Amino acid sequence: IERVAERAWRMGMRLDVKPFDDLRVRRAISMAIDREAFINTIQGGRGEILNAEIHIGHSENYYTPLEKMPKEVQENFSYNPERARQLLAEAGYPNGFETTIQANAREPERDVVSFLAAMWKDIGIDVKIDLRDASVMNGILVKNEHAPMFFGSNSVLAPGSTLNFYAVDEANTYHVNVVDDPEINEVYEKYQNTFDPVEAAKIIKGLNVLWHKKAYVAYLPTPYVTVAFWPWVENYAGEVNDSQCFSVGGIFGRAWINSDLKAKIQ
């Protein structure tokens, strides 16, 4: 079974560190990423441009395809280094700036941040790469002492939950952007207090669009993954997660082995 991975690849930018408090700078950073080249070089030619913060596998009751997003969101996901340089100049950085990006010292993170640094160099942004072991990096994130930029690939959870983690819940370890946006907070509070599921879906769909308009995160394409399993594993359809914490206990607690079929195949 091939499907889009349940994780989004996110480049977070601290809003409490200049120049990332400027929307023009954040948009420039996103526009400087050649996502098609990224898919072809890092992800083996198979990837989805937009898979956050609502998973592409959801219906359009929640998920908004890129081609149906507002113009500025579509522009943010386009590769346009010339426009990126223009935005940096408008923001007061005609010659770019220097910054630091942190990530886990493992694959694919090492290749990803190197790819991004080369892309941003083209628009004048000089990025120092700081790779850390996962345990060390987690400690830095918990203390909110991470660098101005942080790359990570983390879960796309149930609609609403992921937006809460990255856009609202300041106590979350991966709230790396240090976002405290009154407009977003107000919409999310409305969602929390809406008990009609149809209306709640409309609110979270709109919140997702609003989040992308703010460009608090520069998103990279999400790769496809393949799940393989023997046909004698019954009551299983390739699930890899049954909760918001990548738990598999419930999945395998419901699955069972068809011993007769297994013996026949082997």
Short mmCIF file of C-alpha atoms in Angstrom, two decimals:
data_model
loop_
_atom_site.label_atom_id
_atom_site.label_comp_id
_atom_site.label_asym_id
_atom_site.label_seq_id
_atom_site.Cartn_x
_atom_site.Cartn_y
_atom_site.Cartn_z
CA ILE A 1 0.00 0.00 0.00
CA GLU A 2 1.43 3.38 -1.00
CA ARG A 3 0.17 6.57 0.58
CA VAL A 4 1.23 10.04 1.67
CA ALA A 5 3.12 9.86 4.96
CA GLU A 6 1.31 10.89 8.12
CA ARG A 7 3.98 13.48 8.84
CA ALA A 8 4.46 17.01 7.55
CA TRP A 9 7.92 18.43 6.89
CA ARG A 10 8.06 21.82 8.59
CA MET A 11 10.57 24.66 8.65
CA GLY A 12 9.65 26.73 11.68
CA MET A 13 10.72 30.34 12.22
CA ARG A 14 10.77 32.04 15.62
CA LEU A 15 8.48 35.06 15.61
CA ASP A 16 10.29 36.52 18.62
CA VAL A 17 13.52 36.80 16.63
CA LYS A 18 13.98 39.30 13.83
CA PRO A 19 13.50 39.27 10.91
CA PHE A 20 10.99 36.41 11.14
CA ASP A 21 8.35 38.61 12.71
CA ASP A 22 7.93 40.14 9.24
CA LEU A 23 5.47 38.31 6.97
CA ARG A 24 7.41 39.43 3.89
CA VAL A 25 10.53 37.67 5.14
CA ARG A 26 8.63 34.47 5.89
CA ARG A 27 7.01 34.52 2.46
CA ALA A 28 10.40 35.08 0.83
CA ILE A 29 11.84 32.08 2.65
CA SER A 30 9.00 29.91 1.39
CA MET A 31 9.18 31.18 -2.20
CA ALA A 32 12.92 30.46 -2.34
CA ILE A 33 12.31 26.70 -1.96
CA ASP A 34 12.23 24.73 -5.20
CA ARG A 35 9.78 22.06 -4.06
CA GLU A 36 9.72 20.16 -7.35
CA ALA A 37 13.50 19.82 -7.22
CA PHE A 38 13.17 18.78 -3.59
CA ILE A 39 10.74 16.00 -4.49
CA ASN A 40 12.98 14.78 -7.29
CA THR A 41 16.23 14.82 -5.30
CA ILE A 42 15.26 14.09 -1.69
CA GLN A 43 12.01 12.18 -2.03
CA GLY A 44 12.69 9.95 -5.03
CA GLY A 45 10.26 11.75 -7.32
CA ARG A 46 7.16 11.10 -5.19
CA GLY A 47 5.81 13.77 -2.88
CA GLU A 48 2.84 16.04 -2.19
CA ILE A 49 3.41 19.80 -2.11
CA LEU A 50 0.74 20.57 0.50
CA ASN A 51 0.07 18.11 3.31
CA ALA A 52 -0.30 20.34 6.37
CA GLU A 53 -1.83 21.03 8.75
CA ILE A 54 -4.76 18.97 7.51
CA HIS A 55 -3.69 15.67 5.97
CA ILE A 56 -4.36 15.33 2.26
CA GLY A 57 -6.20 12.10 2.97
CA HIS A 58 -9.09 13.99 4.55
CA SER A 59 -12.07 15.10 2.49
CA GLU A 60 -12.44 18.71 1.41
CA ASN A 61 -14.75 19.17 4.37
CA TYR A 62 -11.43 19.80 6.13
CA TYR A 63 -8.63 19.82 3.56
CA THR A 64 -8.19 22.63 1.04
CA PRO A 65 -6.13 21.66 -2.04
CA LEU A 66 -3.38 24.09 -2.99
CA GLU A 67 -5.16 25.09 -6.20
CA LYS A 68 -8.17 26.20 -4.12
CA MET A 69 -6.12 28.17 -1.58
CA PRO A 70 -6.02 32.00 -1.73
CA LYS A 71 -3.62 33.49 -4.25
CA GLU A 72 -1.05 34.52 -1.65
CA VAL A 73 -0.91 30.98 -0.26
CA GLN A 74 -0.37 29.55 -3.73
CA GLU A 75 2.41 32.10 -4.23
CA ASN A 76 4.03 31.05 -0.95
CA PHE A 77 4.29 27.49 -2.25
CA SER A 78 5.59 28.54 -5.67
CA TYR A 79 9.29 28.70 -6.55
CA ASN A 80 9.99 32.37 -7.26
CA PRO A 81 13.45 33.51 -6.07
CA GLU A 82 13.11 36.83 -7.90
CA ARG A 83 9.95 37.69 -5.97
CA ALA A 84 11.63 36.43 -2.79
CA ARG A 85 14.51 38.89 -3.24
CA GLN A 86 12.00 41.66 -3.84
CA LEU A 87 10.14 40.84 -0.62
CA LEU A 88 13.37 40.82 1.37
CA ALA A 89 14.26 44.23 -0.03
CA GLU A 90 10.80 45.57 0.87
CA ALA A 91 11.30 44.26 4.41
CA GLY A 92 14.61 46.11 4.71
CA TYR A 93 16.99 43.27 3.86
CA PRO A 94 18.13 43.94 0.27
CA ASN A 95 21.38 42.06 0.93
CA GLY A 96 19.75 39.26 2.88
CA PHE A 97 20.77 38.34 6.42
CA GLU A 98 22.49 35.65 8.50
CA THR A 99 20.68 33.10 10.64
CA THR A 100 20.97 29.61 12.14
CA ILE A 101 18.93 26.52 11.48
CA GLN A 102 18.80 23.54 13.84
CA ALA A 103 17.72 19.99 13.10
CA ASN A 104 18.29 16.45 14.27
CA ALA A 105 21.63 14.99 13.17
CA ARG A 106 20.12 12.13 11.18
CA GLU A 107 18.71 11.35 7.78
CA PRO A 108 16.80 12.85 6.08
CA GLU A 109 17.23 16.01 8.16
CA ARG A 110 20.90 16.48 7.28
CA ASP A 111 20.23 16.39 3.55
CA VAL A 112 17.10 18.52 3.89
CA VAL A 113 18.75 21.43 5.70
CA SER A 114 21.72 21.38 3.32
CA PHE A 115 19.29 21.58 0.39
CA LEU A 116 17.46 24.48 2.00
CA ALA A 117 20.63 26.37 2.88
CA ALA A 118 21.69 26.25 -0.77
CA MET A 119 18.28 27.52 -1.91
CA TRP A 120 18.31 30.41 0.56
CA LYS A 121 21.88 31.33 -0.28
CA ASP A 122 20.58 32.18 -3.74
CA ILE A 123 18.45 35.01 -2.28
CA GLY A 124 21.12 36.29 0.09
CA ILE A 125 20.25 34.42 3.26
CA ASP A 126 23.37 32.92 4.81
CA VAL A 127 22.36 29.96 6.97
CA LYS A 128 24.55 28.28 9.56
CA ILE A 129 23.54 24.63 10.07
CA ASP A 130 23.51 23.31 13.64
CA LEU A 131 22.80 19.56 13.85
CA ARG A 132 22.14 17.91 17.21
CA ASP A 133 21.44 14.38 18.44
CA ALA A 134 17.72 13.81 18.94
CA SER A 135 17.88 13.67 22.74
CA VAL A 136 19.86 16.91 22.90
CA MET A 137 17.58 18.61 20.38
CA ASN A 138 14.46 17.63 22.32
CA GLY A 139 15.94 19.12 25.46
CA ILE A 140 16.61 22.37 23.63
CA LEU A 141 13.05 22.46 22.31
CA VAL A 142 11.52 21.78 25.71
CA LYS A 143 13.44 24.74 27.13
CA ASN A 144 12.45 26.90 24.15
CA GLU A 145 16.13 27.61 23.50
CA HIS A 146 16.21 26.55 19.87
CA ALA A 147 17.73 28.56 17.04
CA PRO A 148 15.75 31.09 14.96
CA MET A 149 14.93 28.29 12.50
CA PHE A 150 14.15 24.65 13.20
CA PHE A 151 13.39 21.83 10.77
CA GLY A 152 11.41 18.80 11.83
CA SER A 153 9.04 16.22 10.42
CA ASN A 154 6.19 15.58 12.81
CA SER A 155 2.69 14.17 12.85
CA VAL A 156 -0.33 15.50 11.03
CA LEU A 157 -2.94 14.52 13.59
CA ALA A 158 -6.72 14.68 13.68
CA PRO A 159 -8.13 17.90 12.17
CA GLY A 160 -7.85 20.58 14.82
CA SER A 161 -5.31 18.80 16.98
CA THR A 162 -2.32 19.62 14.80
CA LEU A 163 -3.33 23.25 14.44
CA ASN A 164 -3.64 23.43 18.21
CA PHE A 165 -0.13 22.06 18.67
CA TYR A 166 1.59 24.35 16.18
CA ALA A 167 -0.61 27.46 16.19
CA VAL A 168 -2.13 27.74 19.67
CA ASP A 169 -0.64 25.56 22.41
CA GLU A 170 2.46 27.41 23.57
CA ALA A 171 3.32 24.57 25.98
CA ASN A 172 3.74 22.06 23.15
CA THR A 173 7.35 20.98 22.57
CA TYR A 174 7.08 21.61 18.83
CA HIS A 175 5.49 25.04 19.12
CA VAL A 176 8.76 26.20 17.60
CA ASN A 177 7.42 29.39 16.02
CA VAL A 178 6.45 30.88 19.38
CA VAL A 179 3.12 31.89 17.82
CA ASP A 180 0.64 33.93 19.83
CA ASP A 181 -1.75 35.24 17.21
CA PRO A 182 -4.99 36.76 18.59
CA GLU A 183 -6.87 36.14 15.36
CA ILE A 184 -5.91 32.47 15.26
CA ASN A 185 -6.58 32.05 18.98
CA GLU A 186 -10.06 33.50 18.59
CA VAL A 187 -10.96 31.16 15.73
CA TYR A 188 -9.63 28.14 17.58
CA GLU A 189 -11.60 29.03 20.69
CA LYS A 190 -14.73 29.23 18.55
CA TYR A 191 -13.91 25.78 17.16
CA GLN A 192 -13.50 24.38 20.66
CA ASN A 193 -16.92 25.70 21.66
CA THR A 194 -18.73 24.43 18.56
CA PHE A 195 -20.49 21.11 19.03
CA ASP A 196 -22.12 20.82 15.61
CA PRO A 197 -19.64 18.63 13.68
CA VAL A 198 -20.49 20.19 10.32
CA GLU A 199 -19.97 23.71 11.61
CA ALA A 200 -16.81 22.65 13.47
CA ALA A 201 -15.38 21.24 10.24
CA LYS A 202 -16.04 24.54 8.46
CA ILE A 203 -14.27 26.45 11.22
CA ILE A 204 -11.18 24.23 11.24
CA LYS A 205 -11.02 24.26 7.43
CA GLY A 206 -11.06 28.07 7.50
CA LEU A 207 -8.49 28.14 10.29
CA ASN A 208 -6.15 25.99 8.22
CA VAL A 209 -6.40 28.47 5.33
CA LEU A 210 -5.79 31.39 7.69
CA TRP A 211 -2.74 29.63 9.16
CA HIS A 212 -1.20 29.19 5.72
CA LYS A 213 -1.85 32.83 4.85
CA LYS A 214 0.22 33.85 7.87
CA ALA A 215 3.18 31.78 6.55
CA TYR A 216 4.44 31.02 10.05
CA VAL A 217 5.94 27.80 8.66
CA ALA A 218 7.75 27.12 5.38
CA TYR A 219 6.44 23.70 4.38
CA LEU A 220 8.29 21.12 2.37
CA PRO A 221 6.61 18.37 0.36
CA THR A 222 5.54 15.22 2.18
CA PRO A 223 6.95 11.96 0.80
CA TYR A 224 5.01 8.84 -0.03
CA VAL A 225 5.54 5.75 2.10
CA THR A 226 4.90 2.09 1.40
CA VAL A 227 3.43 -0.35 3.92
CA ALA A 228 3.77 -4.08 3.16
CA PHE A 229 2.27 -6.96 5.10
CA TRP A 230 1.48 -10.64 4.58
CA PRO A 231 -2.06 -11.48 3.44
CA TRP A 232 -2.42 -13.84 6.39
CA VAL A 233 -2.47 -10.84 8.76
CA GLU A 234 -6.23 -10.42 9.06
CA ASN A 235 -8.22 -7.35 10.11
CA TYR A 236 -5.31 -5.11 9.14
CA ALA A 237 -5.18 -2.61 6.27
CA GLY A 238 -1.78 -0.98 6.64
CA GLU A 239 -2.48 1.29 9.63
CA VAL A 240 0.59 2.76 11.32
CA ASN A 241 -1.06 4.84 14.02
CA ASP A 242 -4.23 4.60 16.10
CA SER A 243 -3.87 7.76 18.16
CA GLN A 244 -2.19 11.14 18.27
CA CYS A 245 0.96 9.60 19.75
CA PHE A 246 1.91 7.02 17.11
CA SER A 247 0.58 4.16 19.23
CA VAL A 248 0.28 0.77 17.54
CA GLY A 249 -1.04 -1.31 20.45
CA GLY A 250 -4.67 -0.94 19.48
CA ILE A 251 -3.94 -1.79 15.86
CA PHE A 252 -2.24 -5.10 16.57
CA GLY A 253 -4.64 -5.81 19.42
CA ARG A 254 -7.39 -6.02 16.78
CA ALA A 255 -5.38 -7.90 14.15
CA TRP A 256 -5.03 -11.68 14.07
CA ILE A 257 -3.07 -14.32 12.17
CA ASN A 258 -4.84 -16.71 9.84
CA SER A 259 -2.70 -19.75 10.65
CA ASP A 260 -4.21 -21.93 7.91
CA LEU A 261 -3.50 -19.32 5.23
CA LYS A 262 -0.02 -18.72 6.62
CA ALA A 263 0.81 -22.43 6.46
CA LYS A 264 -0.54 -22.64 2.94
CA ILE A 265 1.50 -19.66 1.68
CA GLN A 266 4.72 -20.72 3.40
#
